[in-house]
Structures are given as C-alpha cells and as structure tokens.
C-alpha positions as a LaTeX table, in Angstrom:
\begin{tabular}{lrrr}
\hline
Residue & $x$ (\AA) & $y$ (\AA) & $z$ (\AA) \\
\hline
Val1 & $-4.68$ & $-47.51$ & $-27.86$ \\
Lys2 & $-2.88$ & $-49.48$ & $-25.01$ \\
Thr3 & $-5.91$ & $-51.80$ & $-24.63$ \\
Ile4 & $-5.72$ & $-52.66$ & $-28.42$ \\
Arg5 & $-2.03$ & $-53.09$ & $-28.08$ \\
Ser6 & $-2.35$ & $-55.49$ & $-25.19$ \\
Cys7 & $-5.23$ & $-57.21$ & $-26.97$ \\
Leu8 & $-2.90$ & $-57.82$ & $-30.00$ \\
Arg9 & $-0.01$ & $-59.16$ & $-27.73$ \\
Thr10 & $-2.33$ & $-61.60$ & $-26.34$ \\
Gly11 & $-3.60$ & $-62.73$ & $-29.65$ \\
Lys12 & $-0.06$ & $-63.06$ & $-30.73$ \\
Ala13 & 0.80 & $-65.19$ & $-27.65$ \\
Asp14 & $-2.26$ & $-67.40$ & $-28.51$ \\
Lys15 & $-1.21$ & $-67.59$ & $-32.14$ \\
Gln16 & $-4.47$ & $-65.78$ & $-33.28$ \\
Val17 & $-2.50$ & $-62.78$ & $-34.52$ \\
Gln18 & 0.72 & $-62.76$ & $-36.76$ \\
Ser19 & 3.06 & $-59.80$ & $-36.24$ \\
Thr20 & 5.55 & $-60.33$ & $-39.16$ \\
Pro21 & 5.58 & $-58.78$ & $-41.54$ \\
His22 & 2.85 & $-56.72$ & $-40.02$ \\
Val23 & $-0.38$ & $-57.37$ & $-37.93$ \\
Val24 & $-2.42$ & $-60.05$ & $-39.50$ \\
Val25 & $-5.46$ & $-61.36$ & $-37.80$ \\
Leu26 & $-5.50$ & $-64.98$ & $-38.23$ \\
Ser27 & $-8.79$ & $-65.90$ & $-36.27$ \\
Arg28 & $-12.07$ & $-64.28$ & $-37.30$ \\
Arg29 & $-13.31$ & $-65.49$ & $-33.73$ \\
Phe30 & $-10.53$ & $-63.54$ & $-32.12$ \\
Tyr31 & $-11.37$ & $-60.60$ & $-33.98$ \\
Thr32 & $-15.09$ & $-60.81$ & $-33.20$ \\
Thr33 & $-14.73$ & $-61.52$ & $-29.44$ \\
Gln34 & $-11.52$ & $-59.66$ & $-28.51$ \\
Leu35 & $-10.62$ & $-56.90$ & $-31.06$ \\
Arg36 & $-13.90$ & $-55.62$ & $-32.53$ \\
Pro37 & $-15.32$ & $-54.53$ & $-29.10$ \\
Leu38 & $-12.28$ & $-52.31$ & $-28.67$ \\
Leu39 & $-12.32$ & $-50.99$ & $-32.28$ \\
Thr40 & $-16.16$ & $-50.30$ & $-31.70$ \\
Arg41 & $-15.42$ & $-48.14$ & $-28.81$ \\
Trp42 & $-12.79$ & $-46.17$ & $-30.93$ \\
Ala43 & $-15.55$ & $-45.86$ & $-33.73$ \\
Leu44 & $-17.88$ & $-44.50$ & $-31.13$ \\
Leu45 & $-15.48$ & $-41.69$ & $-30.22$ \\
Trp46 & $-15.18$ & $-40.71$ & $-33.71$ \\
Leu47 & $-19.04$ & $-40.95$ & $-34.25$ \\
Asn48 & $-19.54$ & $-38.81$ & $-31.17$ \\
Met49 & $-17.27$ & $-36.14$ & $-32.79$ \\
Ser50 & $-19.23$ & $-36.26$ & $-36.01$ \\
Gly51 & $-22.50$ & $-36.03$ & $-34.36$ \\
Cys52 & $-23.70$ & $-39.42$ & $-35.56$ \\
Thr53 & $-24.61$ & $-41.06$ & $-32.27$ \\
Leu54 & $-27.80$ & $-41.72$ & $-30.42$ \\
Asp55 & $-28.59$ & $-40.03$ & $-26.95$ \\
Asp56 & $-27.27$ & $-43.12$ & $-25.14$ \\
Ser57 & $-23.68$ & $-44.36$ & $-25.95$ \\
Ala58 & $-24.75$ & $-47.96$ & $-25.02$ \\
Thr59 & $-27.43$ & $-47.84$ & $-27.66$ \\
Thr60 & $-25.10$ & $-46.82$ & $-30.16$ \\
Leu61 & $-22.64$ & $-49.50$ & $-29.15$ \\
Asp62 & $-25.32$ & $-52.07$ & $-29.37$ \\
Tyr63 & $-26.05$ & $-50.89$ & $-32.91$ \\
Leu64 & $-22.54$ & $-51.03$ & $-33.93$ \\
Thr65 & $-22.02$ & $-54.41$ & $-32.30$ \\
Arg66 & $-25.16$ & $-56.26$ & $-33.46$ \\
Gly67 & $-26.47$ & $-54.36$ & $-36.36$ \\
Pro68 & $-29.85$ & $-53.24$ & $-37.37$ \\
Ala69 & $-31.21$ & $-56.73$ & $-37.51$ \\
Gly70 & $-29.65$ & $-57.74$ & $-34.19$ \\
Ala71 & $-30.58$ & $-54.59$ & $-32.28$ \\
Pro72 & $-34.14$ & $-53.57$ & $-33.52$ \\
Glu73 & $-34.66$ & $-51.10$ & $-30.50$ \\
Ala74 & $-31.39$ & $-49.37$ & $-31.30$ \\
Ala75 & $-32.22$ & $-49.34$ & $-34.94$ \\
Ala76 & $-35.67$ & $-47.79$ & $-34.27$ \\
Gln77 & $-34.15$ & $-45.17$ & $-32.06$ \\
Ala78 & $-31.52$ & $-44.29$ & $-34.72$ \\
Lys79 & $-34.15$ & $-44.12$ & $-37.44$ \\
Glu80 & $-36.26$ & $-41.58$ & $-35.28$ \\
Asn81 & $-33.34$ & $-39.42$ & $-34.15$ \\
Leu82 & $-30.68$ & $-39.40$ & $-36.76$ \\
Gly83 & $-30.73$ & $-37.67$ & $-40.17$ \\
Asp84 & $-30.06$ & $-39.42$ & $-43.43$ \\
Asp85 & $-26.39$ & $-38.61$ & $-43.56$ \\
Gln86 & $-25.96$ & $-39.59$ & $-39.91$ \\
Met87 & $-27.70$ & $-42.85$ & $-40.57$ \\
Lys88 & $-25.56$ & $-43.60$ & $-43.50$ \\
Met89 & $-22.33$ & $-42.97$ & $-41.37$ \\
Leu90 & $-23.64$ & $-45.28$ & $-38.56$ \\
Asn91 & $-24.36$ & $-48.07$ & $-41.08$ \\
Leu92 & $-21.09$ & $-47.64$ & $-42.90$ \\
Cys93 & $-19.27$ & $-47.92$ & $-39.59$ \\
Tyr94 & $-21.20$ & $-51.09$ & $-38.75$ \\
Asp95 & $-20.26$ & $-52.48$ & $-42.08$ \\
Trp96 & $-16.59$ & $-51.51$ & $-41.69$ \\
Leu97 & $-16.46$ & $-53.20$ & $-38.13$ \\
Ser98 & $-18.34$ & $-56.36$ & $-38.98$ \\
Ser99 & $-16.87$ & $-57.34$ & $-42.48$ \\
Leu100 & $-14.48$ & $-54.89$ & $-44.09$ \\
Val101 & $-11.82$ & $-54.38$ & $-41.29$ \\
Pro102 & $-11.42$ & $-58.34$ & $-40.42$ \\
His103 & $-11.14$ & $-59.04$ & $-44.23$ \\
Cys104 & $-8.57$ & $-56.30$ & $-44.76$ \\
Leu105 & $-6.62$ & $-57.24$ & $-41.46$ \\
Ala106 & $-6.42$ & $-60.93$ & $-42.60$ \\
Lys107 & $-4.57$ & $-60.28$ & $-45.70$ \\
Ile108 & $-0.63$ & $-60.06$ & $-46.04$ \\
Asp109 & 1.06 & $-57.05$ & $-47.90$ \\
Arg110 & 2.87 & $-58.02$ & $-50.84$ \\
Val111 & 1.37 & $-61.51$ & $-50.87$ \\
Asn112 & $-2.30$ & $-60.99$ & $-51.00$ \\
Phe113 & $-2.25$ & $-57.21$ & $-52.01$ \\
Gly114 & 0.02 & $-54.38$ & $-52.49$ \\
Leu115 & 0.88 & $-51.38$ & $-54.55$ \\
Leu116 & 2.64 & $-51.82$ & $-57.82$ \\
Ser117 & 6.48 & $-51.21$ & $-57.36$ \\
Pro118 & 8.13 & $-49.13$ & $-59.99$ \\
Asp119 & 9.40 & $-52.21$ & $-61.75$ \\
Asp120 & 5.84 & $-53.77$ & $-61.48$ \\
Leu121 & 4.66 & $-50.44$ & $-63.06$ \\
Ala122 & 7.15 & $-50.50$ & $-66.01$ \\
Arg123 & 6.25 & $-54.00$ & $-66.85$ \\
Ala124 & 2.54 & $-53.36$ & $-66.69$ \\
Leu125 & 2.74 & $-50.39$ & $-68.71$ \\
Ala126 & 4.80 & $-52.25$ & $-71.42$ \\
Arg127 & 2.08 & $-54.81$ & $-71.45$ \\
Asp128 & $-0.75$ & $-52.42$ & $-71.61$ \\
Pro129 & 0.06 & $-48.80$ & $-72.27$ \\
Lys130 & $-3.62$ & $-48.07$ & $-71.67$ \\
Met131 & $-3.41$ & $-49.45$ & $-68.19$ \\
Pro132 & $-6.17$ & $-47.67$ & $-65.90$ \\
Arg133 & $-4.88$ & $-44.83$ & $-63.77$ \\
Ser134 & $-6.50$ & $-46.66$ & $-60.73$ \\
Arg135 & $-4.24$ & $-49.65$ & $-61.03$ \\
Arg136 & $-1.24$ & $-47.28$ & $-60.86$ \\
Leu137 & $-2.45$ & $-45.67$ & $-57.60$ \\
Val138 & $-4.45$ & $-47.95$ & $-55.43$ \\
Ala139 & $-3.77$ & $-51.50$ & $-53.98$ \\
Val140 & $-4.15$ & $-54.49$ & $-56.39$ \\
Pro141 & $-4.55$ & $-58.10$ & $-55.62$ \\
Phe142 & $-1.39$ & $-60.41$ & $-55.79$ \\
Val143 & $-1.19$ & $-63.95$ & $-56.58$ \\
Gly144 & 1.87 & $-64.62$ & $-54.64$ \\
Lys145 & 4.90 & $-63.15$ & $-52.89$ \\
Asp146 & 5.72 & $-59.88$ & $-54.85$ \\
Val147 & 3.54 & $-61.04$ & $-57.78$ \\
Pro148 & 0.82 & $-58.69$ & $-58.58$ \\
Thr149 & $-2.09$ & $-60.02$ & $-60.84$ \\
Ala150 & $-1.70$ & $-59.00$ & $-64.59$ \\
Ala151 & $-4.95$ & $-57.08$ & $-64.90$ \\
Ser152 & $-7.33$ & $-57.59$ & $-61.89$ \\
Glu153 & $-8.34$ & $-54.99$ & $-59.30$ \\
Phe154 & $-10.60$ & $-55.33$ & $-56.25$ \\
Ser155 & $-14.19$ & $-54.92$ & $-57.17$ \\
His156 & $-15.63$ & $-53.78$ & $-53.84$ \\
Pro157 & $-14.84$ & $-50.05$ & $-53.38$ \\
Asp158 & $-14.66$ & $-50.19$ & $-49.66$ \\
Val159 & $-12.10$ & $-53.15$ & $-49.90$ \\
Val160 & $-9.99$ & $-50.98$ & $-52.35$ \\
Ile161 & $-10.08$ & $-48.20$ & $-49.81$ \\
Gly162 & $-9.16$ & $-50.29$ & $-47.02$ \\
Met163 & $-6.39$ & $-52.18$ & $-48.82$ \\
Thr164 & $-4.81$ & $-49.14$ & $-50.18$ \\
Ile165 & $-4.61$ & $-47.32$ & $-46.86$ \\
Leu166 & $-2.81$ & $-50.50$ & $-45.43$ \\
Ala167 & $-0.57$ & $-50.78$ & $-48.52$ \\
Tyr168 & 0.60 & $-47.22$ & $-48.22$ \\
Arg169 & 1.09 & $-47.59$ & $-44.46$ \\
Tyr170 & 3.07 & $-50.70$ & $-44.67$ \\
Glu171 & 5.02 & $-49.91$ & $-47.94$ \\
Gly172 & 5.18 & $-46.03$ & $-47.75$ \\
Leu173 & 5.00 & $-43.61$ & $-50.72$ \\
Arg174 & 6.84 & $-44.55$ & $-53.86$ \\
Pro175 & 9.10 & $-42.11$ & $-55.36$ \\
Ser176 & 6.76 & $-41.41$ & $-58.25$ \\
Asp177 & 3.91 & $-40.72$ & $-55.69$ \\
Phe178 & 6.06 & $-38.36$ & $-53.74$ \\
Arg179 & 6.93 & $-36.60$ & $-56.86$ \\
Ala180 & 3.31 & $-36.19$ & $-58.07$ \\
Ile181 & 2.24 & $-34.89$ & $-54.60$ \\
Met182 & 5.00 & $-32.34$ & $-54.63$ \\
Arg183 & 4.04 & $-31.30$ & $-58.16$ \\
Gln184 & 0.60 & $-30.82$ & $-57.27$ \\
Leu185 & 1.37 & $-28.97$ & $-54.08$ \\
Tyr186 & 3.65 & $-26.64$ & $-56.10$ \\
Glu187 & 1.01 & $-25.93$ & $-58.80$ \\
Glu188 & $-1.56$ & $-25.25$ & $-56.15$ \\
Met189 & 0.71 & $-22.94$ & $-54.21$ \\
Ser190 & 1.57 & $-20.92$ & $-57.37$ \\
Glu191 & $-2.23$ & $-20.39$ & $-58.25$ \\
Glu192 & $-2.73$ & $-19.00$ & $-54.75$ \\
Gln193 & $-2.59$ & $-15.19$ & $-54.11$ \\
Gly194 & $-0.59$ & $-13.17$ & $-51.47$ \\
Pro195 & 2.81 & $-13.80$ & $-49.63$ \\
Tyr196 & 3.93 & $-17.51$ & $-49.44$ \\
Gly197 & 3.70 & $-17.45$ & $-45.51$ \\
Lys198 & 0.03 & $-16.23$ & $-45.66$ \\
Arg199 & $-1.24$ & $-18.74$ & $-48.33$ \\
Pro200 & $-3.57$ & $-21.62$ & $-47.12$ \\
\hline
\end{tabular}
C-alpha cells in the first residue's frame, strides 16, 4: 500500500494523476508503466489466497501483465494446471487490470458518473415512475457536473460494478440506502431463531 501511495504521489508531482476531488489517473501510460505493476502484485496476493495461481508466481505475474496472447507459455501452463473456475478468475483479473481499472480510475465522480442524489431520484421518478430499480441503486453516467443523464445506464456490467463501488466509496451511503440496509438486517434478524446474541 505504501508503494502504491508513493507511486500516486509521484504521479501527482508529474501531473499524471489528479488528487482532487479524488484520485483520477490522467495518463494511461502512467497507469500501464507505473501503477499497473503494483496493482498486479496486489491481485496476485488475492489470487494466491483464492487458489487461482500457477506453481510459479512469476508465471502468474507474466500472465496478468501480458495476457494469454502476450504470454503463450503462461497461458499453456494455466490451461493445463487450472480448473475452469480458476481460469475464469485469472482471465477476469487480467481484464480488470488491463482495461477496466484504468477506465474507471480515469473518470471523475459527479462529473462523468455518480449515484443519483435524493433530489435527482425525486426528479427522475416524477419523469418516469417506472424507472428501473438498477438506476436507483447503481452508478449512472453524468453529462456534466452534478447532471446525471435522463435515462442512460452503463452497458458493460463490469464497468457498472467498478463505477458503483467507486461512487459509494466517494459519496457514501445515501440516507435511503442506509434505511433500506437497516430494514433488511432487521427483517433477517427477526426471521432467525435463538437469542439475539447467538444469531448469525
């Protein structure tokens, strides 16, 4: 984490990273050459814990860095030694590191994407009472500062996940989200058996 923090400080000094209102990667080259190798090592730790790595960490790193086309030996070893689910996780990790993370980190919350604020939700529901539930809960595209699109949503499911995680991280839970979570926890707790202190 310290190395990533130091890398981001260097990127900020070189004007490759913006730190206001949050971390925004301005240079794809900076991401590829400086930040991605560090994130790849973090991904390797997670993959090790999940049992999705090859015998040699260097081979897994090579696969995550260059992909199946760029690292055919690593790809052959992965195909031979990993199960279907493990292969899917390895490929998903490569996709995230190579394209989805830099895409998401290049966007600015409440300018390019964000959650609908309570006022935005009220206006959207007045315009369209049958607005999809997904639009109420996940990040949506914005057309400018604090101006969400009228009806569009992100089409790529992994982009939706990445943008939503970042939006909740930057903006926090809305009061309506907090109430919904507390209501759900209360309902689940009331359905469980036994003394409160011993319920899961």
